[in-house]
PDB file of C-alpha atoms in Angstrom:
ATOM      1  CA  MET A   1      15.939   1.128  12.525  1.00 91.00           C
ATOM      2  CA  THR A   2      13.340  -1.545  10.851  1.00 94.00           C
ATOM      3  CA  PRO A   3      11.003  -0.334   8.907  1.00 96.00           C
ATOM      4  CA  GLU A   4       8.593   0.281  11.523  1.00 95.00           C
ATOM      5  CA  GLN A   5       9.809   2.639  13.759  1.00 96.00           C
ATOM      6  CA  ARG A   6      10.900   4.812  10.669  1.00 97.00           C
ATOM      7  CA  LEU A   7       7.833   5.156   9.886  1.00 97.00           C
ATOM      8  CA  ALA A   8       6.631   5.323  13.663  1.00 96.00           C
ATOM      9  CA  ALA A   9       9.036   8.530  13.868  1.00 97.00           C
ATOM     10  CA  ALA A  10       7.588   9.894  11.156  1.00 97.00           C
ATOM     11  CA  GLY A  11       4.326   9.980  12.147  1.00 96.00           C
ATOM     12  CA  HIS A  12       2.916   6.756  10.432  1.00 96.00           C
ATOM     13  CA  ALA A  13       1.696   3.691  12.306  1.00 93.00           C
ATOM     14  CA  LEU A  14       0.250   0.439  10.843  1.00 94.00           C
ATOM     15  CA  PRO A  15      -2.607  -0.510  12.096  1.00 95.00           C
ATOM     16  CA  PRO A  16      -3.584  -4.058  12.862  1.00 93.00           C
ATOM     17  CA  ALA A  17      -3.335  -6.998  10.430  1.00 90.00           C
ATOM     18  CA  PRO A  18      -6.453  -6.473   8.257  1.00 86.00           C
ATOM     19  CA  THR A  19      -9.091  -8.784   8.235  1.00 86.00           C
ATOM     20  CA  PRO A  20     -10.366 -10.242   5.063  1.00 86.00           C
ATOM     21  CA  ARG A  21     -13.948  -9.087   4.216  1.00 84.00           C
ATOM     22  CA  GLY A  22     -14.640 -11.739   1.615  1.00 88.00           C
ATOM     23  CA  ALA A  23     -12.946 -15.061   0.737  1.00 91.00           C
ATOM     24  CA  TYR A  24      -9.748 -14.560   0.632  1.00 92.00           C
ATOM     25  CA  ALA A  25      -6.474 -14.646   1.922  1.00 92.00           C
ATOM     26  CA  PRO A  26      -5.334 -11.026   3.387  1.00 93.00           C
ATOM     27  CA  PHE A  27      -2.175 -12.487   1.457  1.00 96.00           C
ATOM     28  CA  CYS A  28      -0.145 -15.205   0.497  1.00 96.00           C
ATOM     29  CA  VAL A  29       2.727 -16.503   0.385  1.00 95.00           C
ATOM     30  CA  ALA A  30       5.267 -18.559  -1.714  1.00 94.00           C
ATOM     31  CA  ASP A  31       8.697 -19.838  -1.312  1.00 90.00           C
ATOM     32  CA  GLU A  32       9.964 -16.552  -0.853  1.00 93.00           C
ATOM     33  CA  TRP A  33       7.338 -14.714  -2.340  1.00 96.00           C
ATOM     34  CA  ILE A  34       4.351 -12.211  -0.858  1.00 97.00           C
ATOM     35  CA  ALA A  35       1.130 -11.350  -2.592  1.00 98.00           C
ATOM     36  CA  VAL A  36      -0.507  -8.521  -0.614  1.00 97.00           C
ATOM     37  CA  SER A  37      -4.683  -8.274  -1.636  1.00 96.00           C
ATOM     38  CA  GLY A  38      -5.757  -4.992  -2.552  1.00 96.00           C
ATOM     39  CA  GLN A  39      -6.063  -3.147   0.466  1.00 96.00           C
ATOM     40  CA  THR A  40      -8.727  -0.066   0.248  1.00 96.00           C
ATOM     41  CA  CYS A  41      -7.410   3.661   2.738  1.00 96.00           C
ATOM     42  CA  ARG A  42      -9.238   2.540   5.613  1.00 95.00           C
ATOM     43  CA  ARG A  43      -9.132   3.483   9.333  1.00 94.00           C
ATOM     44  CA  ASP A  44     -10.159   1.454  11.917  1.00 91.00           C
ATOM     45  CA  GLY A  45     -12.237  -0.514   9.741  1.00 89.00           C
ATOM     46  CA  ALA A  46     -14.167   2.362   8.444  1.00 94.00           C
ATOM     47  CA  PRO A  47     -14.553   3.066   4.885  1.00 96.00           C
ATOM     48  CA  ILE A  48     -12.698   6.805   3.753  1.00 97.00           C
ATOM     49  CA  ALA A  49     -15.009   7.018   0.574  1.00 97.00           C
ATOM     50  CA  GLY A  50     -13.982   9.436  -2.082  1.00 97.00           C
ATOM     51  CA  ILE A  51     -13.927   9.840  -6.045  1.00 97.00           C
ATOM     52  CA  CYS A  52     -11.267  12.089  -7.683  1.00 97.00           C
ATOM     53  CA  ARG A  53     -12.743  14.681 -11.045  1.00 96.00           C
ATOM     54  CA  ALA A  54     -10.532  17.686 -10.123  1.00 94.00           C
ATOM     55  CA  GLU A  55      -7.148  19.297  -9.227  1.00 94.00           C
ATOM     56  CA  ALA A  56      -8.905  20.246  -5.823  1.00 95.00           C
ATOM     57  CA  ASP A  57      -9.941  16.184  -5.315  1.00 96.00           C
ATOM     58  CA  VAL A  58      -5.312  14.860  -4.960  1.00 97.00           C
ATOM     59  CA  ALA A  59      -4.869  15.459  -1.937  1.00 97.00           C
ATOM     60  CA  PRO A  60      -7.278  14.488   0.124  1.00 97.00           C
ATOM     61  CA  ALA A  61      -6.596  11.299  -2.539  1.00 98.00           C
ATOM     62  CA  ARG A  62      -3.153  11.709  -1.371  1.00 98.00           C
ATOM     63  CA  GLN A  63      -3.934  10.677   1.911  1.00 97.00           C
ATOM     64  CA  ALA A  64      -6.563   8.523   1.325  1.00 98.00           C
ATOM     65  CA  ALA A  65      -3.167   5.730  -0.938  1.00 98.00           C
ATOM     66  CA  GLN A  66      -1.523   6.820   2.449  1.00 98.00           C
ATOM     67  CA  VAL A  67      -4.318   4.989   4.685  1.00 98.00           C
ATOM     68  CA  ALA A  68      -4.130   1.874   1.632  1.00 98.00           C
ATOM     69  CA  MET A  69      -0.264   2.083   1.894  1.00 98.00           C
ATOM     70  CA  LEU A  70      -0.567   1.717   5.223  1.00 98.00           C
ATOM     71  CA  ASN A  71      -2.635  -1.443   5.760  1.00 97.00           C
ATOM     72  CA  ALA A  72      -1.291  -3.145   2.378  1.00 98.00           C
ATOM     73  CA  LEU A  73       1.885  -3.327   4.811  1.00 98.00           C
ATOM     74  CA  ALA A  74       0.296  -4.291   7.623  1.00 97.00           C
ATOM     75  CA  ALA A  75      -1.210  -7.287   5.741  1.00 97.00           C
ATOM     76  CA  LEU A  76       3.018  -7.572   4.546  1.00 97.00           C
ATOM     77  CA  LYS A  77       4.064  -7.439   7.957  1.00 97.00           C
ATOM     78  CA  ALA A  78       1.435 -10.458   8.670  1.00 96.00           C
ATOM     79  CA  ALA A  79       2.920 -11.954   6.110  1.00 95.00           C
ATOM     80  CA  CYS A  80       6.329 -11.827   7.274  1.00 93.00           C
ATOM     81  CA  GLY A  81       5.288 -13.342  10.683  1.00 91.00           C
ATOM     82  CA  GLY A  82       5.863 -10.148  12.858  1.00 93.00           C
ATOM     83  CA  GLU A  83       8.477  -7.874  10.891  1.00 91.00           C
ATOM     84  CA  LEU A  84       9.160  -5.822   7.976  1.00 95.00           C
ATOM     85  CA  ARG A  85      12.896  -5.743   8.515  1.00 94.00           C
ATOM     86  CA  ASP A  86      12.344  -9.489   6.732  1.00 94.00           C
ATOM     87  CA  VAL A  87      11.015  -8.048   3.031  1.00 96.00           C
ATOM     88  CA  ALA A  88      14.029  -8.127   1.061  1.00 95.00           C
ATOM     89  CA  GLN A  89      12.035  -6.341  -2.336  1.00 96.00           C
ATOM     90  CA  VAL A  90       8.897  -4.789  -2.321  1.00 97.00           C
ATOM     91  CA  THR A  91       8.833  -5.699  -6.138  1.00 97.00           C
ATOM     92  CA  ARG A  92       5.428  -4.527  -7.634  1.00 98.00           C
ATOM     93  CA  VAL A  93       2.128  -2.050  -6.184  1.00 98.00           C
ATOM     94  CA  ARG A  94      -0.904  -1.563  -7.967  1.00 98.00           C
ATOM     95  CA  GLY A  95      -2.976   1.009  -7.578  1.00 98.00           C
ATOM     96  CA  PHE A  96      -6.417   2.317  -8.161  1.00 98.00           C
ATOM     97  CA  ILE A  97      -7.688   5.181  -7.606  1.00 98.00           C
ATOM     98  CA  ARG A  98     -11.433   5.926  -7.460  1.00 98.00           C
ATOM     99  CA  CYS A  99     -11.624   8.926 -10.153  1.00 97.00           C
ATOM    100  CA  GLY A 100     -14.267  10.636 -13.141  1.00 96.00           C
ATOM    101  CA  PRO A 101     -13.746   9.933 -16.425  1.00 95.00           C
ATOM    102  CA  ASP A 102     -11.864  13.229 -17.258  1.00 95.00           C
ATOM    103  CA  PHE A 103      -9.384  12.892 -14.353  1.00 97.00           C
ATOM    104  CA  THR A 104      -5.897  12.145 -15.680  1.00 96.00           C
ATOM    105  CA  ARG A 105      -3.804  12.690 -11.993  1.00 96.00           C
ATOM    106  CA  HIS A 106      -3.980   9.136 -11.090  1.00 97.00           C
ATOM    107  CA  THR A 107       0.346   8.855 -10.304  1.00 96.00           C
ATOM    108  CA  ALA A 108       0.152  12.275  -8.498  1.00 97.00           C
ATOM    109  CA  VAL A 109      -2.558  10.386  -6.112  1.00 98.00           C
ATOM    110  CA  LEU A 110      -0.475   6.737  -6.150  1.00 97.00           C
ATOM    111  CA  ASP A 111       2.857   8.849  -5.604  1.00 97.00           C
ATOM    112  CA  ALA A 112       1.716   9.421  -1.857  1.00 97.00           C
ATOM    113  CA  ALA A 113       1.705   5.646  -1.915  1.00 97.00           C
ATOM    114  CA  SER A 114       4.674   5.184  -3.554  1.00 97.00           C
ATOM    115  CA  GLU A 115       6.106   7.979  -0.690  1.00 97.00           C
ATOM    116  CA  LEU A 116       5.827   6.089   2.179  1.00 96.00           C
ATOM    117  CA  LEU A 117       7.389   3.230   1.044  1.00 96.00           C
ATOM    118  CA  ALA A 118      10.130   4.621   0.211  1.00 96.00           C
ATOM    119  CA  LEU A 119      10.295   5.584   3.853  1.00 97.00           C
ATOM    120  CA  ALA A 120       9.875   2.382   5.145  1.00 97.00           C
ATOM    121  CA  PHE A 121      12.553   0.393   3.301  1.00 97.00           C
ATOM    122  CA  PRO A 122      15.172   3.076   2.681  1.00 95.00           C
ATOM    123  CA  GLY A 123      17.418   1.041   1.155  1.00 90.00           C
ATOM    124  CA  HIS A 124      15.599  -0.733  -1.410  1.00 94.00           C
ATOM    125  CA  ALA A 125      14.810  -0.194  -5.118  1.00 93.00           C
ATOM    126  CA  LEU A 126      11.933   0.857  -6.162  1.00 92.00           C
ATOM    127  CA  PRO A 127       8.771  -0.965  -7.180  1.00 96.00           C
ATOM    128  CA  ALA A 128       7.326  -1.846 -10.577  1.00 97.00           C
ATOM    129  CA  ARG A 129       4.226   0.601 -10.371  1.00 97.00           C
ATOM    130  CA  THR A 130       0.717   0.141 -11.548  1.00 97.00           C
ATOM    131  CA  ALA A 131      -1.619   3.167 -11.548  1.00 96.00           C
ATOM    132  CA  VAL A 132      -5.204   3.017 -12.916  1.00 97.00           C
ATOM    133  CA  GLY A 133      -8.114   4.809 -12.479  1.00 97.00           C
ATOM    134  CA  ALA A 134     -11.153   2.765 -11.705  1.00 97.00           C
ATOM    135  CA  ALA A 135     -15.247   3.680 -11.834  1.00 96.00           C
ATOM    136  CA  SER A 136     -15.972   2.276  -8.636  1.00 97.00           C
ATOM    137  CA  LEU A 137     -14.327   0.512  -5.889  1.00 97.00           C
ATOM    138  CA  PRO A 138     -15.423  -1.033  -2.586  1.00 95.00           C
ATOM    139  CA  ASP A 139     -17.340   0.974  -0.261  1.00 96.00           C
ATOM    140  CA  ARG A 140     -17.130   3.407  -2.429  1.00 97.00           C
ATOM    141  CA  THR A 141     -13.116   4.125  -1.332  1.00 97.00           C
ATOM    142  CA  TRP A 142     -11.063   6.424  -3.093  1.00 97.00           C
ATOM    143  CA  ILE A 143      -8.147   3.608  -3.458  1.00 97.00           C
ATOM    144  CA  GLU A 144      -7.648   0.084  -3.268  1.00 98.00           C
ATOM    145  CA  ILE A 145      -3.820  -0.747  -2.968  1.00 98.00           C
ATOM    146  CA  GLU A 146      -2.287  -4.101  -3.755  1.00 97.00           C
ATOM    147  CA  LEU A 147       1.535  -5.296  -4.030  1.00 97.00           C
ATOM    148  CA  ASP A 148       3.815  -8.186  -4.008  1.00 98.00           C
ATOM    149  CA  ALA A 149       7.041  -8.911  -1.967  1.00 98.00           C
ATOM    150  CA  ARG A 150      10.155 -10.835  -1.953  1.00 97.00           C
ATOM    151  CA  LEU A 151      11.417 -11.849   1.362  1.00 94.00           C
ATOM    152  CA  ALA A 152      15.215 -11.779   2.437  1.00 86.00           C
ATOM    153  CA  PRO A 153      16.206 -16.131   1.995  1.00 78.00           C
ATOM    154  CA  ALA A 154      16.503 -17.660   5.608  1.00 70.00           C
ATOM    155  CA  GLY A 155      19.548 -16.026   7.762  1.00 56.00           C
ATOM    156  CA  ALA A 156      20.767 -13.657   4.935  1.00 58.00           C
ATOM    157  CA  GLN A 157      20.645  -9.544   5.574  1.00 55.00           C
ATOM    158  CA  PRO A 158      18.052  -7.743   3.863  1.00 49.00           C
ATOM    159  CA  PRO A 159      18.706  -4.535   2.969  1.00 50.00           C
ATOM    160  CA  PRO A 160      18.648  -1.612   5.770  1.00 51.00           C
TER     161      PRO A 160
END
């Protein structure tokens, strides 16, 4: 199965590739390296706004983290020419969680995005990851995620 098929089988559809909302590219490809710009939790262009202040906020923030990861994967797919199976490895994930000063469950929120990544690429090692709190994110969204990946060399068979 392809990464897209594994996601779809679990009920997750990749959205269309994101359109930049400013003076930047949704991704940059340099040789076999890809950097995906920060992707927030938007569905059909509409932001999912929220802020983590207490334990009760973890569940909706985790759902927002999945949406942000799906948007990041859509950008990654576009960077790969339309085929996520061309990804040899996602090497780094950075997650920014909009939260109050006393919130400490950043990793629990971002785990939802990492779990989605592991579902798409079960043969890959987990990437390095950073989870940090932010006082503000674009359009008051819960989450922003960026990632770095490496393409499989031309003609090589990437992991399943």
